[in-house]
Coordinates of C-alpha atoms in Angstrom, one line a residue:
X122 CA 35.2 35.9 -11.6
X123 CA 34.2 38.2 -8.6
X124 CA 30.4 39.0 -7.7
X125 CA 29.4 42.7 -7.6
X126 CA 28.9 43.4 -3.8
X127 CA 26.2 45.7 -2.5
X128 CA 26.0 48.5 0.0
X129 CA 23.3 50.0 0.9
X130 CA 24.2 53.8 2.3
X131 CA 22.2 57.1 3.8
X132 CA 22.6 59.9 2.2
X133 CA 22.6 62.6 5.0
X134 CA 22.4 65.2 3.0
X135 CA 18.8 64.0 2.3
X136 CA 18.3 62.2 5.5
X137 CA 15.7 64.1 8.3
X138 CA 14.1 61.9 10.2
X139 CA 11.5 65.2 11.2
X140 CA 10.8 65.5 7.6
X141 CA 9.8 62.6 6.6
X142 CA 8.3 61.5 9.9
X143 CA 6.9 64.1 11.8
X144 CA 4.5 63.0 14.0
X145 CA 6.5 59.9 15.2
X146 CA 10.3 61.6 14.6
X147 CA 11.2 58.0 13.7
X148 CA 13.2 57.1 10.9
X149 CA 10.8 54.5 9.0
X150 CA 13.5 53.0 7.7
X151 CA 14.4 52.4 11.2
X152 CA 11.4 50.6 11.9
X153 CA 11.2 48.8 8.7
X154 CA 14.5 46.8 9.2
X155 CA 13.8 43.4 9.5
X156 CA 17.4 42.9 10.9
X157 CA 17.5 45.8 13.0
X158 CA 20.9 47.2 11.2
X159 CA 19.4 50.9 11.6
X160 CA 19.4 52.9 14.5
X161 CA 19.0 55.7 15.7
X162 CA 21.6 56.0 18.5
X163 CA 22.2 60.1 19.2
X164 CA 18.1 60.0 19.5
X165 CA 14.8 59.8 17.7
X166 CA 15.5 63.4 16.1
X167 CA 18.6 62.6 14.5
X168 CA 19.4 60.6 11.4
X169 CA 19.7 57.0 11.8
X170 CA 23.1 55.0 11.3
X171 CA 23.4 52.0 9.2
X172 CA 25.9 48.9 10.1
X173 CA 26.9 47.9 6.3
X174 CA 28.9 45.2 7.0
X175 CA 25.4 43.3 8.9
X176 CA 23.2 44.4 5.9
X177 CA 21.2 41.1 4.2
X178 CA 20.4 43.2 1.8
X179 CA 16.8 42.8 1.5
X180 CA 16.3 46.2 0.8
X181 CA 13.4 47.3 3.5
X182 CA 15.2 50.0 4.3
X183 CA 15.0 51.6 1.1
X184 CA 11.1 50.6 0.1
X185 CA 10.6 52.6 3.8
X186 CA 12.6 55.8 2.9
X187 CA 10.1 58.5 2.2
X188 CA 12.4 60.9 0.9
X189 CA 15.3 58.7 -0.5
X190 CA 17.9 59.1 1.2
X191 CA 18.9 55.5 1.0
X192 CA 20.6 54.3 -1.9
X193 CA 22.1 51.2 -3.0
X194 CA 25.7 51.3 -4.2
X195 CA 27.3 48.5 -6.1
X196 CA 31.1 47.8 -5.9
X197 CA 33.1 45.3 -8.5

């Protein structure tokens, strides 16, 4: 029998790191990353990027998100 697997995603959509951030323009999920899988390569005013295949899933990322943009999906 196979484990579910877990990704966690951003939904862009959602995601504005100006929004939720304002005063710093940093994601906080960014900073919140224990494992430093987040970035925010194009600059601090842009959305951040998550490396899926690195996550530990431990879910940081998420508790930071102020305006949920990042989700957890589940795959069978």
């Amino acid at each position: 029998m196979q484990t579910k697997k877990s990704f966690t995603l951003i939904n862009y959509e959602i995601c504005s790191p100006k929004e939720c951030n304002p005063d710093e323009i940093f994601c906080g999920a960014v900073l919140e990353c224990s494992h430093k899988i987040i970035k925010q390569i194009d600059g601090v005013f842009e959305p951040p990027i998550l490396f899926q295949d690195m996550c530990m899933g431990c879910w940081d990322c998420i508790e930071a998100c102020q305006l949920d943009a990042i989700q957890i999906k589940h795959i069978s």
